[in-house]
XYZ file of N, CA and C in Angstrom:
459
model
N 0.352 14.427 -25.867
C -1.095 14.406 -25.986
C -1.694 14.471 -24.590
N -2.585 15.406 -24.352
C -3.130 15.541 -23.005
C -4.653 15.634 -23.008
N -5.303 15.024 -23.996
C -6.759 15.077 -24.036
C -7.427 13.876 -23.354
N -6.652 13.054 -22.676
C -7.235 11.957 -21.909
C -7.852 12.545 -20.646
N -9.057 12.132 -20.340
C -9.698 12.594 -19.122
C -9.234 11.681 -17.995
N -8.394 12.216 -17.102
C -7.841 11.425 -16.009
C -8.463 11.905 -14.708
N -8.888 10.962 -13.899
C -9.488 11.269 -12.607
C -8.990 10.244 -11.599
N -8.665 10.690 -10.389
C -8.281 9.777 -9.321
C -9.562 9.281 -8.662
N -9.705 7.947 -8.606
C -10.921 7.337 -8.079
C -10.574 6.255 -7.063
N -11.498 6.028 -6.160
C -11.384 4.889 -5.255
C -12.140 3.743 -5.908
N -11.437 2.638 -6.146
C -12.017 1.510 -6.873
C -12.251 0.364 -5.901
N -13.419 -0.284 -5.972
C -13.701 -1.396 -5.064
C -12.975 -2.671 -5.482
N -12.820 -3.571 -4.542
C -12.223 -4.867 -4.826
C -13.090 -5.611 -5.844
N -12.439 -6.292 -6.762
C -13.138 -7.120 -7.744
C -12.514 -8.506 -7.722
N -13.363 -9.500 -7.634
C -12.907 -10.899 -7.715
C -13.258 -11.406 -9.096
N -12.226 -11.853 -9.790
C -12.371 -12.203 -11.189
C -11.945 -13.640 -11.455
N -12.372 -14.140 -12.604
C -11.928 -15.438 -13.111
C -11.435 -15.186 -14.526
N -10.271 -15.758 -14.843
C -9.735 -15.525 -16.170
C -8.585 -16.427 -16.522
N -7.845 -15.988 -17.543
C -6.671 -16.706 -18.035
C -5.483 -15.749 -18.040
N -4.300 -16.323 -17.818
C -3.086 -15.523 -17.695
C -2.069 -15.952 -18.735
N -1.299 -14.954 -19.198
C -0.146 -15.228 -20.045
C 1.031 -14.439 -19.477
N 2.182 -15.077 -19.403
C 3.405 -14.373 -19.052
C 3.974 -13.765 -20.323
N 4.343 -12.494 -20.272
C 4.829 -11.833 -21.480
C 5.886 -10.794 -21.129
N 6.343 -10.094 -22.140
C 7.330 -9.031 -21.966
C 6.825 -7.787 -22.677
N 7.442 -6.657 -22.394
C 7.055 -5.416 -23.061
C 7.161 -5.567 -24.580
N 8.177 -6.276 -25.066
C 8.358 -6.401 -26.518
C 7.393 -7.394 -27.160
N 6.856 -8.346 -26.392
C 5.941 -9.339 -26.957
C 4.474 -9.063 -26.630
N 4.192 -8.051 -25.844
C 2.831 -7.803 -25.360
C 1.830 -7.542 -26.481
N 2.245 -6.875 -27.541
C 1.311 -6.562 -28.626
C 0.816 -7.814 -29.342
N 1.517 -8.919 -29.191
C 1.078 -10.196 -29.753
C 0.398 -11.040 -28.675
N 1.037 -11.155 -27.509
C 0.551 -12.052 -26.458
C -0.783 -11.623 -25.846
N -0.964 -10.329 -25.617
C -2.196 -9.877 -24.946
C -3.435 -10.082 -25.823
N -3.419 -9.683 -27.099
C -4.581 -9.992 -27.943
C -4.809 -11.505 -28.093
N -3.733 -12.281 -28.110
C -3.868 -13.732 -28.271
C -4.602 -14.355 -27.081
N -4.330 -13.882 -25.863
C -5.022 -14.454 -24.698
C -6.511 -14.127 -24.757
N -6.854 -12.956 -25.280
C -8.274 -12.611 -25.444
C -8.941 -13.518 -26.467
N -8.221 -13.897 -27.521
C -8.784 -14.803 -28.530
C -9.105 -16.166 -27.921
N -8.291 -16.592 -26.974
C -8.518 -17.864 -26.297
C -9.578 -17.726 -25.210
N -9.512 -16.629 -24.457
C -10.415 -16.450 -23.318
C -11.836 -16.039 -23.713
N -11.964 -15.133 -24.675
C -13.271 -14.595 -25.051
C -14.358 -15.635 -25.246
N -14.104 -16.685 -26.032
C -15.135 -17.698 -26.244
C -15.524 -18.469 -24.973
N -14.726 -18.361 -23.930
C -15.005 -19.104 -22.694
C -15.792 -18.295 -21.666
N -16.042 -17.018 -21.951
C -16.737 -16.171 -20.980
C -18.095 -16.756 -20.608
N -18.800 -17.354 -21.563
C -20.103 -17.942 -21.257
C -20.013 -19.077 -20.253
N -18.860 -19.739 -20.149
C -18.652 -20.793 -19.147
C -18.571 -20.216 -17.729
N -18.189 -18.939 -17.649
C -17.836 -18.322 -16.378
C -18.951 -17.448 -15.823
N -19.683 -16.788 -16.700
C -20.670 -15.792 -16.293
C -22.069 -16.342 -16.496
N -22.868 -16.274 -15.434
C -24.277 -16.625 -15.582
C -25.047 -15.319 -15.765
N -25.797 -15.193 -16.835
C -26.484 -13.940 -17.132
C -25.624 -13.041 -17.990
N -25.906 -11.749 -17.938
C -25.187 -10.789 -18.760
C -23.812 -10.470 -18.173
N -22.812 -10.393 -19.024
C -21.462 -10.013 -18.612
C -21.445 -8.511 -18.321
N -20.883 -8.116 -17.195
C -20.845 -6.708 -16.791
C -19.613 -5.980 -17.308
N -18.854 -6.636 -18.149
C -17.629 -6.064 -18.688
C -16.465 -6.989 -18.416
N -15.337 -6.698 -19.012
C -14.164 -7.544 -18.823
C -12.956 -6.684 -18.465
N -11.944 -7.353 -17.939
C -10.761 -6.677 -17.424
C -9.505 -7.293 -18.021
N -8.556 -6.442 -18.357
C -7.219 -6.867 -18.740
C -6.260 -6.356 -17.693
N -5.686 -7.252 -16.881
C -4.809 -6.854 -15.779
C -3.354 -7.091 -16.132
N -2.501 -6.150 -15.769
C -1.058 -6.278 -15.970
C -0.368 -6.190 -14.620
N 0.329 -7.242 -14.250
C 1.083 -7.265 -12.998
C 2.559 -7.387 -13.346
N 3.304 -6.309 -13.109
C 4.725 -6.267 -13.452
C 5.532 -7.196 -12.552
N 6.408 -7.971 -13.155
C 7.312 -8.851 -12.414
C 8.681 -8.201 -12.275
N 9.070 -7.430 -13.284
C 10.284 -6.612 -13.281
C 10.092 -5.562 -14.371
N 11.137 -4.879 -14.781
C 10.970 -3.782 -15.747
C 10.488 -4.237 -17.119
N 10.708 -5.478 -17.477
C 10.332 -5.969 -18.813
C 9.249 -7.051 -18.803
N 9.208 -7.855 -17.760
C 8.320 -9.016 -17.728
C 7.072 -8.739 -16.897
N 5.937 -9.244 -17.370
C 4.710 -9.110 -16.597
C 3.727 -10.217 -16.932
N 2.801 -10.436 -16.015
C 1.691 -11.345 -16.242
C 0.507 -10.516 -16.701
N -0.165 -10.977 -17.734
C -1.349 -10.295 -18.240
C -2.528 -11.255 -18.132
N -3.601 -10.771 -17.540
C -4.819 -11.549 -17.349
C -5.946 -10.995 -18.197
N -6.704 -11.853 -18.837
C -7.995 -11.535 -19.430
C -9.013 -12.142 -18.474
N -9.932 -11.327 -17.940
C -10.786 -11.827 -16.858
C -12.142 -11.118 -16.829
N -13.084 -11.745 -16.129
C -14.416 -11.184 -15.898
C -14.816 -11.460 -14.452
N -15.762 -10.650 -13.947
C -16.331 -10.937 -12.628
C -17.150 -12.215 -12.745
N -17.065 -13.047 -11.706
C -17.782 -14.312 -11.757
C -18.037 -14.824 -10.349
N -19.198 -15.453 -10.174
C -19.501 -16.111 -8.901
C -19.386 -17.622 -9.053
N -18.645 -18.051 -10.055
C -18.444 -19.463 -10.335
C -17.787 -20.149 -9.141
N -18.347 -21.281 -8.750
C -17.809 -22.030 -7.610
C -16.624 -22.895 -8.052
N -15.794 -23.251 -7.082
C -14.694 -24.182 -7.345
C -15.268 -25.581 -7.510
N -14.642 -26.435 -8.256
C -13.429 -26.189 -9.031
C -13.747 -25.447 -10.322
N -12.814 -24.602 -10.717
C -12.959 -23.842 -11.955
C -12.691 -24.757 -13.150
N -13.287 -24.444 -14.301
C -12.963 -25.212 -15.505
C -11.464 -25.153 -15.808
N -10.988 -26.163 -16.474
C -9.570 -26.276 -16.817
C -9.077 -25.038 -17.552
N -7.891 -24.570 -17.169
C -7.271 -23.429 -17.829
C -7.669 -22.079 -17.273
N -8.605 -22.054 -16.308
C -9.052 -20.802 -15.706
C -8.557 -20.703 -14.279
N -8.395 -19.491 -13.793
C -7.922 -19.262 -12.427
C -8.556 -17.984 -11.895
N -8.434 -17.808 -10.598
C -8.949 -16.602 -9.943
C -7.848 -15.542 -9.871
N -8.275 -14.297 -9.983
C -7.379 -13.163 -9.830
C -8.211 -12.043 -9.203
N -7.549 -11.146 -8.507
C -8.271 -10.105 -7.781
C -7.691 -8.728 -8.086
N -8.582 -7.761 -8.193
C -8.169 -6.365 -8.219
C -8.398 -5.857 -6.804
N -7.354 -5.443 -6.092
C -7.568 -4.963 -4.727
C -8.250 -3.598 -4.704
N -9.034 -3.373 -3.685
C -9.627 -2.054 -3.487
C -8.497 -1.051 -3.293
N -8.692 0.154 -3.788
C -7.671 1.173 -3.596
C -7.886 2.362 -4.501
N -6.866 3.217 -4.533
C -6.902 4.440 -5.324
C -6.231 4.192 -6.662
N -6.882 4.674 -7.717
C -6.397 4.480 -9.074
C -6.581 5.769 -9.868
N -5.669 6.012 -10.798
C -5.878 7.055 -11.795
C -6.619 6.383 -12.944
N -7.788 6.907 -13.276
C -8.612 6.345 -14.343
C -8.540 7.277 -15.548
N -8.214 6.719 -16.707
C -8.154 7.500 -17.942
C -9.085 6.897 -18.977
N -9.801 7.763 -19.657
C -10.662 7.327 -20.753
C -9.811 7.226 -22.011
N -9.965 6.128 -22.734
C -9.223 5.877 -23.969
C -10.261 5.769 -25.092
N -10.094 6.508 -26.180
C -11.133 6.544 -27.206
C -11.369 5.220 -27.933
N -10.317 4.381 -28.046
C -10.440 3.108 -28.768
C -9.180 2.283 -28.515
N -9.190 1.055 -28.999
C -8.064 0.158 -28.758
C -6.764 0.695 -29.348
N -6.839 1.358 -30.477
C -5.645 1.922 -31.099
C -4.954 2.940 -30.190
N -5.714 3.594 -29.330
C -5.164 4.593 -28.431
C -4.638 4.045 -27.115
N -4.694 2.725 -26.935
C -4.298 2.129 -25.651
C -2.831 2.383 -25.304
N -1.924 2.094 -26.214
C -0.498 2.301 -25.956
C -0.168 3.751 -25.643
N -0.596 4.700 -26.485
C -0.334 6.102 -26.177
C -0.962 6.559 -24.854
N -2.122 6.023 -24.520
C -2.770 6.407 -23.261
C -1.952 5.930 -22.068
N -1.455 4.700 -22.121
C -0.606 4.201 -21.032
C 0.657 5.050 -20.914
N 1.262 5.384 -22.040
C 2.479 6.202 -22.014
C 2.191 7.566 -21.387
N 1.094 8.167 -21.772
C 0.719 9.467 -21.199
C 0.489 9.356 -19.698
N -0.286 8.356 -19.289
C -0.656 8.210 -17.879
C 0.572 7.970 -17.007
N 1.423 7.010 -17.390
C 2.570 6.638 -16.558
C 3.739 7.604 -16.680
N 3.722 8.435 -17.689
C 4.838 9.349 -17.883
C 4.415 10.786 -17.582
N 3.744 11.405 -18.500
C 3.410 12.823 -18.362
C 2.441 13.113 -17.214
N 1.312 12.419 -17.174
C 0.310 12.706 -16.142
C 0.878 12.459 -14.751
N 1.591 11.345 -14.581
C 2.144 11.010 -13.265
C 3.088 12.103 -12.777
N 3.954 12.599 -13.649
C 4.886 13.663 -13.268
C 4.154 14.953 -12.923
N 3.159 15.307 -13.729
C 2.432 16.564 -13.534
C 1.486 16.532 -12.340
N 0.974 15.358 -12.005
C -0.065 15.260 -10.970
C 0.483 15.271 -9.548
N 1.745 14.859 -9.389
C 2.298 14.745 -8.048
C 1.919 13.450 -7.349
N 1.222 12.566 -8.040
C 0.860 11.268 -7.469
C 2.015 10.289 -7.616
N 1.914 9.163 -6.909
C 2.921 8.111 -6.972
C 2.255 6.820 -7.407
N 2.779 6.203 -8.462
C 2.236 4.926 -8.931
C 2.615 3.815 -7.955
N 1.713 2.854 -7.797
C 1.970 1.672 -6.988
C 2.331 0.534 -7.943
N 3.614 0.343 -8.160
C 4.067 -0.660 -9.120
C 3.955 -2.088 -8.587
N 3.579 -2.244 -7.322
C 3.383 -3.575 -6.750
C 1.978 -4.108 -7.012
N 1.070 -3.234 -7.431
C -0.314 -3.633 -7.698
C -0.547 -3.674 -9.209
N -1.578 -4.381 -9.603
C -1.893 -4.519 -11.023
C -2.569 -3.265 -11.560
N -2.120 -2.827 -12.710
C -2.859 -1.847 -13.488
C -3.823 -2.629 -14.364
N -4.890 -1.977 -14.820
C -5.842 -2.751 -15.610
C -6.634 -1.888 -16.570
N -7.199 -2.577 -17.541
C -8.120 -2.001 -18.503
C -9.510 -2.511 -18.154
N -10.523 -1.682 -18.384
C -11.912 -2.122 -18.258
C -12.584 -1.956 -19.608
N -13.133 -3.062 -20.097
C -13.845 -3.082 -21.366
C -15.338 -3.259 -21.067
N -16.185 -2.285 -21.434
C -17.620 -2.395 -21.159
C -18.242 -3.612 -21.859
N -19.450 -4.007 -21.432
C -20.127 -5.144 -22.082
C -20.257 -4.921 -23.591
N -20.079 -5.990 -24.334
C -20.204 -5.975 -25.796
C -19.257 -4.987 -26.473
N -18.124 -4.737 -25.838
C -17.142 -3.778 -26.325
C -16.586 -4.218 -27.682
N -16.275 -3.237 -28.527
C -15.628 -3.458 -29.824
C -14.385 -2.562 -29.901
N -13.345 -2.943 -30.660
C -12.088 -2.190 -30.691
C -12.200 -0.708 -31.056
N -13.216 -0.310 -31.781
C -13.357 1.102 -32.149
C -14.044 1.914 -31.052
N -14.463 1.250 -29.972
C -15.192 1.915 -28.883
C -14.260 2.279 -27.728
N -14.744 3.176 -26.875
C -13.965 3.647 -25.723
C -13.814 2.569 -24.657
N -12.733 2.668 -23.914
C -12.453 1.817 -22.764
C -11.785 2.688 -21.713
N -11.513 2.115 -20.541
C -10.838 2.857 -19.477
C -9.608 2.084 -19.033
N -8.571 2.832 -18.649
C -7.401 2.211 -18.037
C -7.245 2.764 -16.627
N -6.703 1.931 -15.747
C -6.550 2.272 -14.337
C -5.118 2.008 -13.906
N -4.481 3.033 -13.342
C -3.128 2.914 -12.815
C -3.231 2.966 -11.275
N -2.726 1.927 -10.573
C -2.798 1.947 -9.116
C -1.894 3.026 -8.529
N -2.400 3.682 -7.504
C -1.677 4.775 -6.865
C -1.393 4.471 -5.407
N -0.350 5.073 -4.890
C -0.085 5.055 -3.449
C -0.701 6.325 -2.916
N -1.714 6.178 -2.100
C -2.426 7.343 -1.574
C -1.598 7.961 -0.464
N -1.300 9.257 -0.602
C -0.505 9.955 0.412
C -1.346 10.960 1.160
């Protein structure tokens, strides 16, 4: 499938507050939605005013294990409420792909990290977090974006 609109973009640093779960490739389909169920109701504790969107970050620990964060931008001062922590998306180059809905997330990641990466000549930065961006008031049937960190050559 090659109908994902992929563009290489320079993304600014984002300082986020969220919750983390350690998971594996085989457990991610259960663990990642579960962390959102726990984190979502707490967004009002973290954001003053309107939420500008939320982020799902994946930081690979090895080929199977990774930390997944559900997070939002926040200017919340320390100390953070119990169970929340800070996480950062570093500024850098990312391949951004539009995903039509939540059901398309897995296939979009497979396309981006497999087919697009090979065809584009770019190099993924596996030391940095890849992430999803969910617009404000997002619903599973709506579009989202995924970002794969790149090593700029």
